[in-house]
Amino acid sequence: MEKNLLNHEDSAGDRGVVDDLFDETYREKEGPKPPLRYVWRNIILMSLLHLGAVFGLMLIPSAKIQTLAWAVLCFLLSALGITAGSHRLWSHRSYKATLPLRIFLTIANSMAFQNDIYEWVRDHRVHHKFSETDADPHNATRGFFFSHIGWLLVRKHPDVIEKGQKLDLSDIKADKVVMFQRRYYKPSVVLLCFTLPTVVPWYFWDESIIISFFIPAILRYAVALNAAWLVNSAAHMFGNRPYDQHINPRENPLVSLGALGEGFHNYHHTFPYDYSTSEFGWRFNLTTAFIDLMCFLGLASDRKKVSKEVILARKMRTGDGSHKSG
Ligand code: ST9
Ligand code: ZN
Ligand code: ZN
C-alpha cells in the first residue's frame, strides 16, 4: 500500500534518516573562489565519447531494426538503474526494495556508468542539501555548461568534499549490494555498460561489431548521460516554479520525457522524499510506473507520497502561481 503519511509539511520524522533537506544555515566562504583545476583525462575521454556518439548516429541507417530496439532497451534499463535505483531508492529512500529488486537495480546501475551508487548518493544528497552553492557538486549558478558536464571535468570545490564528509551515509554503507557494487565497480562497468550491449547484437543477429559497439554501447551511453545531466542543467534553469518560487529547480516536461520522469524538479526539490518526484502519477514518468509495477509484484513497498492538501498549501504559500494556468 502507498504510504500517505505526509499530511503535514514538518514531517522529517516520517521521512527517516535521509540527509537530503536544504540546509539554510550554510554560507559560502568569502573571498576569491579557488582556481579551476582541469582534469584532462576526463576532458579527453568525454570528448572521445561524444565523437563516438556522433559516429554512432551516422551508423543508424545501416543498423538492423533489432539492434536499434536493443539500444532502446539498454537505454531504458540503464536509466531505471539511475532513476528508480540510485536516485529514488538509495538517495532519497522514497520506497523500499527487496533484495532481488536491489540486485536488479544495481546491475542496471552499472550499465548506466554514472559513478557507483555510493558516490552518486553522496554527491546527490550534498546537491539537495546545499543546492546552488559552492558545496553543490553541479552548482547551477555557475552556468549551463558547468552544471551539465563541466563539473565532471574539473576538481571539486573543497566545500563539496567538506560538507559531503559530514553527511550521514550509514544507510548506504549498511546495504551490502551497494558496497559489493562499489568494490567491483570497474569490471562491472566494462561488462555491463560496454561489453554486454555490444556482444548481444553481434552474437544473436549477426550485427556488425562496429555498429554493435557504437550504437547500443557508445551512443546509448552518451544519450543517457546527457538526459541525466539535463536534470542538473536545464531543469535548474528553464520552467515554472509552482511549488517554491524561491529555489532554482523548475518543472520541465521535456526533461521529464527524456529522463523517465525526473524533470519535475521544482516539485522534487520541494518534496524530495516523494517516490514519484511529481504529483501527476504516470504522466511523463515511466519510473513511477516501474516502481508501481514492482510494488504490484511484491518486490517493493512503502512508497512515500505527499498528500494533495500539503501540496496545495505549499503552492499557495510559496509557489509562483503558475499551477492555476495549467
Ligand atoms: C555522471 C554522474 O555522469 C551523473 C550524475 C547525474 C546526477 C543527476 C541528478 C539529478 C536527479 C536525478 C535524475 C536522474 C536522471 C537519470 C536519467 C537517465 C536517463 N562528499 O570525486 P573525487 C572526497 S558520472 C564527500 O575524485 P576530485 C572523497 O574522499 C560519468 N567526500 O574528487 C573522495 O574519495 P573517495 C562517468 C567527497 O579529485 C575524494 O574526495 N564518471 C565527495 O575533485 C576524491 O573524490 C566520470 O566521468 C562528496 N560529495 O575529482 C568520473 N566528493 O571517492 C567523473 C569527493 O575514494 N568524476 N569526496 O571516497 C571524476 O573524475 C572526479 O569525481 C572529478 C572530481 C574529476 C569530477
Ligand atoms: Zn537538482
Ligand atoms: Zn533528488
CSV table of C-alpha atoms and ligand atoms in Angstrom, one decimal:
chain,number,residue,atom,x,y,z
A,1,MET,CA,0.0,0.0,0.0
A,2,GLU,CA,1.1,3.5,-0.7
A,3,LYS,CA,2.0,5.4,2.4
A,4,ASN,CA,0.1,8.7,2.7
A,5,LEU,CA,1.8,9.6,5.9
A,6,LEU,CA,2.9,13.0,4.9
A,7,ASN,CA,0.0,15.1,5.9
A,8,HIS,CA,1.9,18.0,7.4
A,9,GLU,CA,4.9,19.7,6.0
A,10,ASP,CA,7.2,19.4,9.0
A,11,SER,CA,7.5,15.7,8.7
A,12,ALA,CA,11.2,15.0,9.0
A,13,GLY,CA,10.5,12.3,11.5
A,14,ASP,CA,8.3,10.4,9.0
A,15,ARG,CA,11.0,10.6,6.4
A,16,GLY,CA,13.5,8.5,8.3
A,17,VAL,CA,17.2,9.4,8.4
A,18,VAL,CA,17.9,10.7,4.9
A,19,ASP,CA,20.1,13.8,4.9
A,20,ASP,CA,18.6,15.5,1.8
A,21,LEU,CA,16.7,18.6,3.0
A,22,PHE,CA,18.1,22.1,2.1
A,23,ASP,CA,20.4,23.5,4.9
A,24,GLU,CA,19.7,27.2,5.2
A,25,THR,CA,22.5,27.8,7.7
A,26,TYR,CA,25.3,27.2,5.2
A,27,ARG,CA,27.2,30.3,4.0
A,28,GLU,CA,29.7,30.3,1.1
A,29,LYS,CA,33.2,31.3,2.1
A,30,GLU,CA,34.1,35.0,1.4
A,31,GLY,CA,37.0,36.0,-0.8
A,32,PRO,CA,38.1,34.8,-4.2
A,33,LYS,CA,37.0,31.3,-5.4
A,34,PRO,CA,39.6,28.6,-5.8
A,35,PRO,CA,41.0,28.4,-9.4
A,36,LEU,CA,39.6,25.8,-11.8
A,37,ARG,CA,41.8,22.7,-11.9
A,38,TYR,CA,41.1,20.8,-15.2
A,39,VAL,CA,41.1,17.0,-15.3
A,40,TRP,CA,42.5,16.4,-18.8
A,41,ARG,CA,41.8,12.7,-18.7
A,42,ASN,CA,38.1,13.3,-18.3
A,43,ILE,CA,38.1,16.1,-20.9
A,44,ILE,CA,39.7,13.8,-23.4
A,45,LEU,CA,37.5,10.8,-22.6
A,46,MET,CA,34.3,12.8,-22.6
A,47,SER,CA,35.3,14.3,-26.0
A,48,LEU,CA,36.0,10.9,-27.4
A,49,LEU,CA,32.7,9.6,-26.1
A,50,HIS,CA,30.8,12.3,-27.8
A,51,LEU,CA,32.7,12.0,-31.0
A,52,GLY,CA,31.9,8.2,-30.9
A,53,ALA,CA,28.2,9.0,-30.3
A,54,VAL,CA,28.1,11.2,-33.4
A,55,PHE,CA,29.7,8.3,-35.4
A,56,GLY,CA,27.0,6.0,-33.8
A,57,LEU,CA,24.3,8.5,-35.0
A,58,MET,CA,25.7,8.3,-38.6
A,59,LEU,CA,25.5,4.5,-38.4
A,60,ILE,CA,21.8,4.3,-37.6
A,61,PRO,CA,20.6,4.0,-41.2
A,62,SER,CA,22.8,0.9,-41.6
A,63,ALA,CA,21.8,-0.8,-38.4
A,64,LYS,CA,19.3,-3.7,-38.1
A,65,ILE,CA,16.0,-2.9,-36.5
A,66,GLN,CA,16.7,-5.4,-33.7
A,67,THR,CA,19.9,-3.5,-32.9
A,68,LEU,CA,18.0,-0.3,-32.6
A,69,ALA,CA,15.4,-1.9,-30.4
A,70,TRP,CA,18.2,-3.4,-28.2
A,71,ALA,CA,19.8,0.1,-27.9
A,72,VAL,CA,16.4,1.5,-26.7
A,73,LEU,CA,16.1,-1.4,-24.2
A,74,CYS,CA,19.6,-0.8,-22.9
A,75,PHE,CA,18.8,2.9,-22.5
A,76,LEU,CA,15.6,2.2,-20.5
A,77,LEU,CA,17.3,-0.4,-18.3
A,78,SER,CA,20.3,1.8,-17.5
A,79,ALA,CA,18.1,4.8,-17.0
A,80,LEU,CA,16.0,2.9,-14.5
A,81,GLY,CA,19.2,1.9,-12.6
A,82,ILE,CA,19.6,5.7,-12.0
A,83,THR,CA,16.1,6.9,-11.6
A,84,ALA,CA,14.5,4.1,-9.7
A,85,GLY,CA,17.8,3.0,-8.2
A,86,SER,CA,20.5,5.5,-7.2
A,87,HIS,CA,18.0,8.4,-7.2
A,88,ARG,CA,14.6,7.5,-5.7
A,89,LEU,CA,15.6,4.4,-3.8
A,90,TRP,CA,19.1,4.9,-2.5
A,91,SER,CA,19.5,8.8,-2.4
A,92,HIS,CA,16.0,9.6,-1.1
A,93,ARG,CA,14.7,6.3,0.4
A,94,SER,CA,11.4,7.2,-1.1
A,95,TYR,CA,10.3,3.5,-1.2
A,96,LYS,CA,11.6,0.1,0.0
A,97,ALA,CA,13.0,-2.6,-2.3
A,98,THR,CA,13.5,-6.3,-1.7
A,99,LEU,CA,16.9,-7.9,-2.3
A,100,PRO,CA,16.1,-9.2,-5.8
A,101,LEU,CA,15.0,-5.8,-6.9
A,102,ARG,CA,18.1,-4.2,-5.3
A,103,ILE,CA,20.3,-6.6,-7.2
A,104,PHE,CA,18.4,-5.9,-10.5
A,105,LEU,CA,18.7,-2.1,-10.0
A,106,THR,CA,22.4,-2.4,-9.2
A,107,ILE,CA,23.1,-4.3,-12.4
A,108,ALA,CA,21.1,-1.7,-14.3
A,109,ASN,CA,23.0,1.0,-12.5
A,110,SER,CA,26.4,-0.4,-13.5
A,111,MET,CA,25.1,-0.5,-17.1
A,112,ALA,CA,24.5,3.3,-16.7
A,113,PHE,CA,28.1,4.0,-15.6
A,114,GLN,CA,27.3,7.2,-13.7
A,115,ASN,CA,29.7,6.5,-10.8
A,116,ASP,CA,29.0,3.8,-8.3
A,117,ILE,CA,25.8,4.1,-6.2
A,118,TYR,CA,27.7,5.1,-3.1
A,119,GLU,CA,29.4,8.1,-4.8
A,120,TRP,CA,26.2,9.0,-6.7
A,121,VAL,CA,24.2,9.1,-3.5
A,122,ARG,CA,26.9,11.2,-1.7
A,123,ASP,CA,27.0,13.7,-4.5
A,124,HIS,CA,23.2,13.8,-4.8
A,125,ARG,CA,22.5,14.3,-1.1
A,126,VAL,CA,25.0,17.1,-0.9
A,127,HIS,CA,23.4,18.6,-4.1
A,128,HIS,CA,20.0,18.7,-2.3
A,129,LYS,CA,21.3,19.9,1.0
A,130,PHE,CA,23.4,22.7,-0.5
A,131,SER,CA,21.7,23.5,-3.8
A,132,GLU,CA,23.2,26.3,-5.9
A,133,THR,CA,26.1,26.9,-3.5
A,134,ASP,CA,29.8,26.1,-3.5
A,135,ALA,CA,29.0,22.9,-1.7
A,136,ASP,CA,26.7,21.7,-4.6
A,137,PRO,CA,28.8,19.5,-6.9
A,138,HIS,CA,26.9,20.8,-10.0
A,139,ASN,CA,26.1,24.3,-8.7
A,140,ALA,CA,23.8,25.7,-11.5
A,141,THR,CA,24.6,29.3,-10.6
A,142,ARG,CA,28.0,28.5,-12.4
A,143,GLY,CA,26.1,28.2,-15.7
A,144,PHE,CA,24.6,25.7,-18.0
A,145,PHE,CA,27.9,24.1,-19.1
A,146,PHE,CA,29.2,23.7,-15.6
A,147,SER,CA,26.1,22.1,-14.2
A,148,HIS,CA,25.6,19.9,-17.3
A,149,ILE,CA,29.1,18.4,-17.9
A,150,GLY,CA,31.7,20.9,-16.7
A,151,TRP,CA,31.6,19.7,-13.1
A,152,LEU,CA,32.9,16.3,-14.2
A,153,LEU,CA,35.9,17.8,-16.0
A,154,VAL,CA,37.4,19.8,-13.0
A,155,ARG,CA,38.4,19.1,-9.4
A,156,LYS,CA,35.5,19.6,-6.9
A,157,HIS,CA,35.2,22.7,-4.9
A,158,PRO,CA,36.6,22.0,-1.4
A,159,ASP,CA,33.2,22.7,0.2
A,160,VAL,CA,31.6,19.8,-1.7
A,161,ILE,CA,34.1,17.5,0.0
A,162,GLU,CA,34.0,19.2,3.4
A,163,LYS,CA,30.2,19.2,3.6
A,164,GLY,CA,29.9,15.7,1.9
A,165,GLN,CA,32.1,14.2,4.6
A,166,LYS,CA,29.6,15.3,7.2
A,167,LEU,CA,26.6,13.6,5.6
A,168,ASP,CA,25.0,10.6,7.2
A,169,LEU,CA,25.6,7.7,4.7
A,170,SER,CA,25.1,4.9,7.3
A,171,ASP,CA,22.1,3.5,5.4
A,172,ILE,CA,24.1,3.2,2.2
A,173,LYS,CA,27.1,1.7,4.0
A,174,ALA,CA,24.8,-0.9,5.5
A,175,ASP,CA,23.5,-2.0,2.1
A,176,LYS,CA,25.6,-5.0,1.1
A,177,VAL,CA,24.5,-4.9,-2.5
A,178,VAL,CA,25.7,-1.3,-2.9
A,179,MET,CA,29.0,-1.9,-1.2
A,180,PHE,CA,29.6,-5.0,-3.4
A,181,GLN,CA,29.0,-2.9,-6.5
A,182,ARG,CA,31.5,-0.3,-5.2
A,183,ARG,CA,34.1,-2.9,-4.7
A,184,TYR,CA,33.8,-4.4,-8.2
A,185,TYR,CA,32.6,-1.2,-9.9
A,186,LYS,CA,35.2,-1.0,-12.8
A,187,PRO,CA,34.8,-4.6,-14.0
A,188,SER,CA,31.0,-4.3,-13.7
A,189,VAL,CA,31.0,-1.3,-15.9
A,190,VAL,CA,33.3,-2.9,-18.5
A,191,LEU,CA,31.0,-5.9,-18.6
A,192,LEU,CA,27.5,-4.2,-18.4
A,193,CYS,CA,27.9,-0.8,-19.9
A,194,PHE,CA,30.2,-1.7,-22.9
A,195,THR,CA,30.6,-5.5,-23.4
A,196,LEU,CA,27.1,-6.8,-22.9
A,197,PRO,CA,25.4,-4.1,-25.1
A,198,THR,CA,28.0,-4.8,-27.9
A,199,VAL,CA,28.0,-8.6,-27.8
A,200,VAL,CA,24.2,-9.3,-27.9
A,201,PRO,CA,23.5,-7.9,-31.4
A,202,TRP,CA,26.8,-9.2,-32.8
A,203,TYR,CA,26.1,-12.8,-31.4
A,204,PHE,CA,22.4,-13.1,-31.7
A,205,TRP,CA,21.5,-11.5,-35.0
A,206,ASP,CA,24.9,-11.1,-36.8
A,207,GLU,CA,25.1,-7.3,-36.5
A,208,SER,CA,28.5,-5.9,-37.4
A,209,ILE,CA,30.7,-5.4,-34.4
A,210,ILE,CA,31.3,-1.7,-35.3
A,211,ILE,CA,27.5,-1.0,-35.2
A,212,SER,CA,27.0,-3.1,-32.1
A,213,PHE,CA,29.7,-1.1,-30.3
A,214,PHE,CA,28.8,2.4,-31.5
A,215,ILE,CA,25.0,2.3,-31.2
A,216,PRO,CA,23.9,0.2,-28.2
A,217,ALA,CA,27.1,0.9,-26.1
A,218,ILE,CA,28.5,4.3,-27.0
A,219,LEU,CA,25.6,6.3,-28.5
A,220,ARG,CA,23.1,4.9,-25.9
A,221,TYR,CA,25.6,5.7,-23.0
A,222,ALA,CA,26.1,9.3,-24.3
A,223,VAL,CA,22.4,9.9,-24.7
A,224,ALA,CA,21.6,8.6,-21.2
A,225,LEU,CA,24.3,10.7,-19.7
A,226,ASN,CA,23.0,13.8,-21.4
A,227,ALA,CA,19.4,13.0,-20.4
A,228,ALA,CA,20.6,12.8,-16.7
A,229,TRP,CA,22.7,15.9,-17.0
A,230,LEU,CA,19.8,17.9,-18.3
A,231,VAL,CA,18.1,17.5,-14.9
A,232,ASN,CA,21.1,19.3,-13.4
A,233,SER,CA,21.3,22.0,-16.1
A,234,ALA,CA,18.0,22.7,-18.0
A,235,ALA,CA,15.7,21.7,-15.1
A,236,HIS,CA,17.6,24.1,-12.8
A,237,MET,CA,17.1,26.9,-15.3
A,238,PHE,CA,14.1,26.6,-17.6
A,239,GLY,CA,10.5,26.1,-16.5
A,240,ASN,CA,7.8,27.1,-13.9
A,241,ARG,CA,8.1,27.0,-10.2
A,242,PRO,CA,4.6,26.2,-8.9
A,243,TYR,CA,5.7,24.8,-5.6
A,244,ASP,CA,8.5,27.1,-4.5
A,245,GLN,CA,9.5,30.2,-6.4
A,246,HIS,CA,12.4,30.9,-4.1
A,247,ILE,CA,14.5,28.0,-5.3
A,248,ASN,CA,16.1,27.5,-8.8
A,249,PRO,CA,14.9,24.0,-9.8
A,250,ARG,CA,12.0,24.1,-12.3
A,251,GLU,CA,9.2,22.0,-13.8
A,252,ASN,CA,10.5,20.9,-17.2
A,253,PRO,CA,8.3,18.3,-19.1
A,254,LEU,CA,10.8,17.9,-21.9
A,255,VAL,CA,13.5,16.8,-19.5
A,256,SER,CA,11.0,14.5,-17.8
A,257,LEU,CA,10.3,12.9,-21.1
A,258,GLY,CA,14.0,12.1,-21.7
A,259,ALA,CA,14.9,11.3,-18.1
A,260,LEU,CA,11.9,8.9,-17.3
A,261,GLY,CA,10.1,11.4,-15.0
A,262,GLU,CA,12.9,13.3,-13.4
A,263,GLY,CA,12.2,16.7,-14.8
A,264,PHE,CA,9.6,17.8,-12.3
A,265,HIS,CA,12.4,19.3,-10.5
A,266,ASN,CA,10.7,22.2,-8.6
A,267,TYR,CA,8.4,19.6,-7.0
A,268,HIS,CA,11.3,17.2,-6.4
A,269,HIS,CA,13.5,19.8,-4.5
A,270,THR,CA,10.4,20.9,-2.5
A,271,PHE,CA,9.4,17.3,-1.6
A,272,PRO,CA,12.5,15.2,-2.1
A,273,TYR,CA,11.0,12.2,-0.2
A,274,ASP,CA,8.1,11.7,-2.7
A,275,TYR,CA,8.7,8.4,-4.6
A,276,SER,CA,7.1,9.8,-7.7
A,277,THR,CA,9.1,13.1,-7.9
A,278,SER,CA,5.8,14.7,-9.2
A,279,GLU,CA,2.2,15.0,-8.2
A,280,PHE,CA,1.0,13.6,-11.6
A,281,GLY,CA,1.5,9.9,-11.3
A,282,TRP,CA,2.5,8.2,-14.5
A,283,ARG,CA,2.4,11.3,-16.7
A,284,PHE,CA,5.9,11.6,-18.4
A,285,ASN,CA,7.0,9.3,-15.6
A,286,LEU,CA,8.0,5.8,-16.6
A,287,THR,CA,10.0,5.4,-13.4
A,288,THR,CA,6.8,5.8,-11.3
A,289,ALA,CA,5.0,3.2,-13.4
A,290,PHE,CA,8.0,0.9,-12.9
A,291,ILE,CA,8.0,1.3,-9.1
A,292,ASP,CA,4.3,0.8,-9.0
A,293,LEU,CA,4.7,-2.4,-11.0
A,294,MET,CA,7.4,-3.6,-8.6
A,295,CYS,CA,5.0,-3.0,-5.7
A,296,PHE,CA,2.3,-4.9,-7.5
A,297,LEU,CA,4.7,-7.8,-7.9
A,298,GLY,CA,5.7,-7.7,-4.3
A,299,LEU,CA,9.2,-6.6,-4.9
A,300,ALA,CA,8.9,-3.1,-3.5
A,301,SER,CA,6.8,-1.4,-0.8
A,302,ASP,CA,6.3,1.7,1.4
A,303,ARG,CA,6.1,4.3,-1.3
A,304,LYS,CA,6.2,7.7,0.3
A,305,LYS,CA,3.7,10.2,-1.2
A,306,VAL,CA,2.9,13.8,-0.2
A,307,SER,CA,-0.9,14.4,0.3
A,308,LYS,CA,-2.8,16.7,-2.1
A,309,GLU,CA,-3.6,19.0,0.8
A,310,VAL,CA,0.0,19.6,1.7
A,311,ILE,CA,0.9,20.1,-2.0
A,312,LEU,CA,-1.9,22.7,-2.4
A,313,ALA,CA,-1.0,24.5,0.8
A,314,ARG,CA,2.6,24.7,-0.3
A,315,LYS,CA,1.7,26.0,-3.8
A,316,MET,CA,-0.4,28.8,-2.1
A,317,ARG,CA,2.3,29.7,0.3
A,318,THR,CA,5.5,29.6,-1.8
A,319,GLY,CA,4.5,28.8,-5.4
A,320,ASP,CA,4.8,31.2,-8.4
A,321,GLY,CA,1.1,30.9,-9.2
A,322,SER,CA,1.7,29.0,-12.5
A,323,HIS,CA,-0.4,26.0,-11.3
A,324,LYS,CA,-3.6,28.0,-11.8
A,325,SER,CA,-3.0,28.4,-15.5
A,326,GLY,CA,-2.1,24.7,-16.1
B,1,ST9,C1,28.0,11.1,-14.1
B,1,ST9,C2,27.1,11.4,-13.0
B,1,ST9,O1,27.6,11.4,-15.2
B,1,ST9,C3,25.9,12.0,-13.4
B,1,ST9,C4,25.1,12.4,-12.2
B,1,ST9,C5,23.8,13.0,-12.6
B,1,ST9,C6,23.0,13.4,-11.5
B,1,ST9,C7,21.6,13.8,-11.9
B,1,ST9,C8,20.9,14.2,-10.7
B,1,ST9,C9,19.5,14.7,-11.0
B,1,ST9,C10,18.4,14.0,-10.3
B,1,ST9,C11,18.2,12.6,-10.7
B,1,ST9,C12,17.9,12.4,-12.1
B,1,ST9,C13,18.3,11.1,-12.7
B,1,ST9,C14,18.1,11.1,-14.2
B,1,ST9,C15,18.6,9.9,-14.9
B,1,ST9,C16,18.1,9.8,-16.2
B,1,ST9,C17,18.8,8.8,-17.0
B,1,ST9,C18,18.3,8.7,-18.5
B,1,ST9,N1,31.3,14.1,-0.3
B,1,ST9,O2,35.4,12.7,-6.9
B,1,ST9,P1,36.9,12.9,-6.5
B,1,ST9,C19,36.2,13.1,-1.4
B,1,ST9,S1,29.4,10.2,-13.9
B,1,ST9,C20,32.3,13.7,0.5
B,1,ST9,O3,37.9,12.1,-7.3
B,1,ST9,P2,38.1,15.3,-7.3
B,1,ST9,C21,36.3,11.6,-1.1
B,1,ST9,O4,37.2,11.3,-0.1
B,1,ST9,C22,30.0,9.9,-15.5
B,1,ST9,N2,33.5,13.4,0.0
B,1,ST9,O5,37.2,14.4,-6.4
B,1,ST9,C23,36.9,11.1,-2.5
B,1,ST9,O6,37.5,9.9,-2.4
B,1,ST9,P3,36.5,8.5,-2.4
B,1,ST9,C24,31.2,8.9,-15.5
B,1,ST9,C25,33.7,13.6,-1.3
B,1,ST9,O7,39.5,14.9,-7.2
B,1,ST9,C26,37.9,12.2,-2.8
B,1,ST9,O8,37.2,13.4,-2.3
B,1,ST9,N3,32.1,9.2,-14.5
B,1,ST9,C27,32.7,14.0,-2.1
B,1,ST9,O9,37.7,16.7,-7.0
B,1,ST9,C28,38.2,12.4,-4.2
B,1,ST9,O10,36.9,12.4,-5.0
B,1,ST9,C29,33.1,10.1,-14.7
B,1,ST9,O11,33.2,10.8,-15.7
B,1,ST9,C30,31.5,14.3,-1.6
B,1,ST9,N4,30.4,14.7,-2.4
B,1,ST9,O12,37.6,15.0,-8.8
B,1,ST9,C31,34.0,10.3,-13.5
B,1,ST9,N5,33.2,14.0,-3.4
B,1,ST9,O13,35.5,8.7,-3.5
B,1,ST9,C32,33.8,11.7,-13.1
B,1,ST9,C33,34.5,13.7,-3.3
B,1,ST9,O14,37.5,7.5,-2.7
B,1,ST9,N6,34.5,12.0,-11.8
B,1,ST9,N7,34.8,13.4,-2.0
B,1,ST9,O15,35.9,8.4,-1.1
B,1,ST9,C34,35.7,12.3,-11.6
B,1,ST9,O16,36.6,12.0,-12.3
B,1,ST9,C35,36.0,13.1,-10.3
B,1,ST9,O17,35.0,12.9,-9.4
B,1,ST9,C36,36.2,14.6,-10.6
B,1,ST9,C37,36.4,15.4,-9.3
B,1,ST9,C38,37.3,14.9,-11.6
B,1,ST9,C39,34.9,15.2,-11.2
B,2,ZN,ZN,18.5,19.3,-8.6
B,3,ZN,ZN,17.0,14.1,-5.8
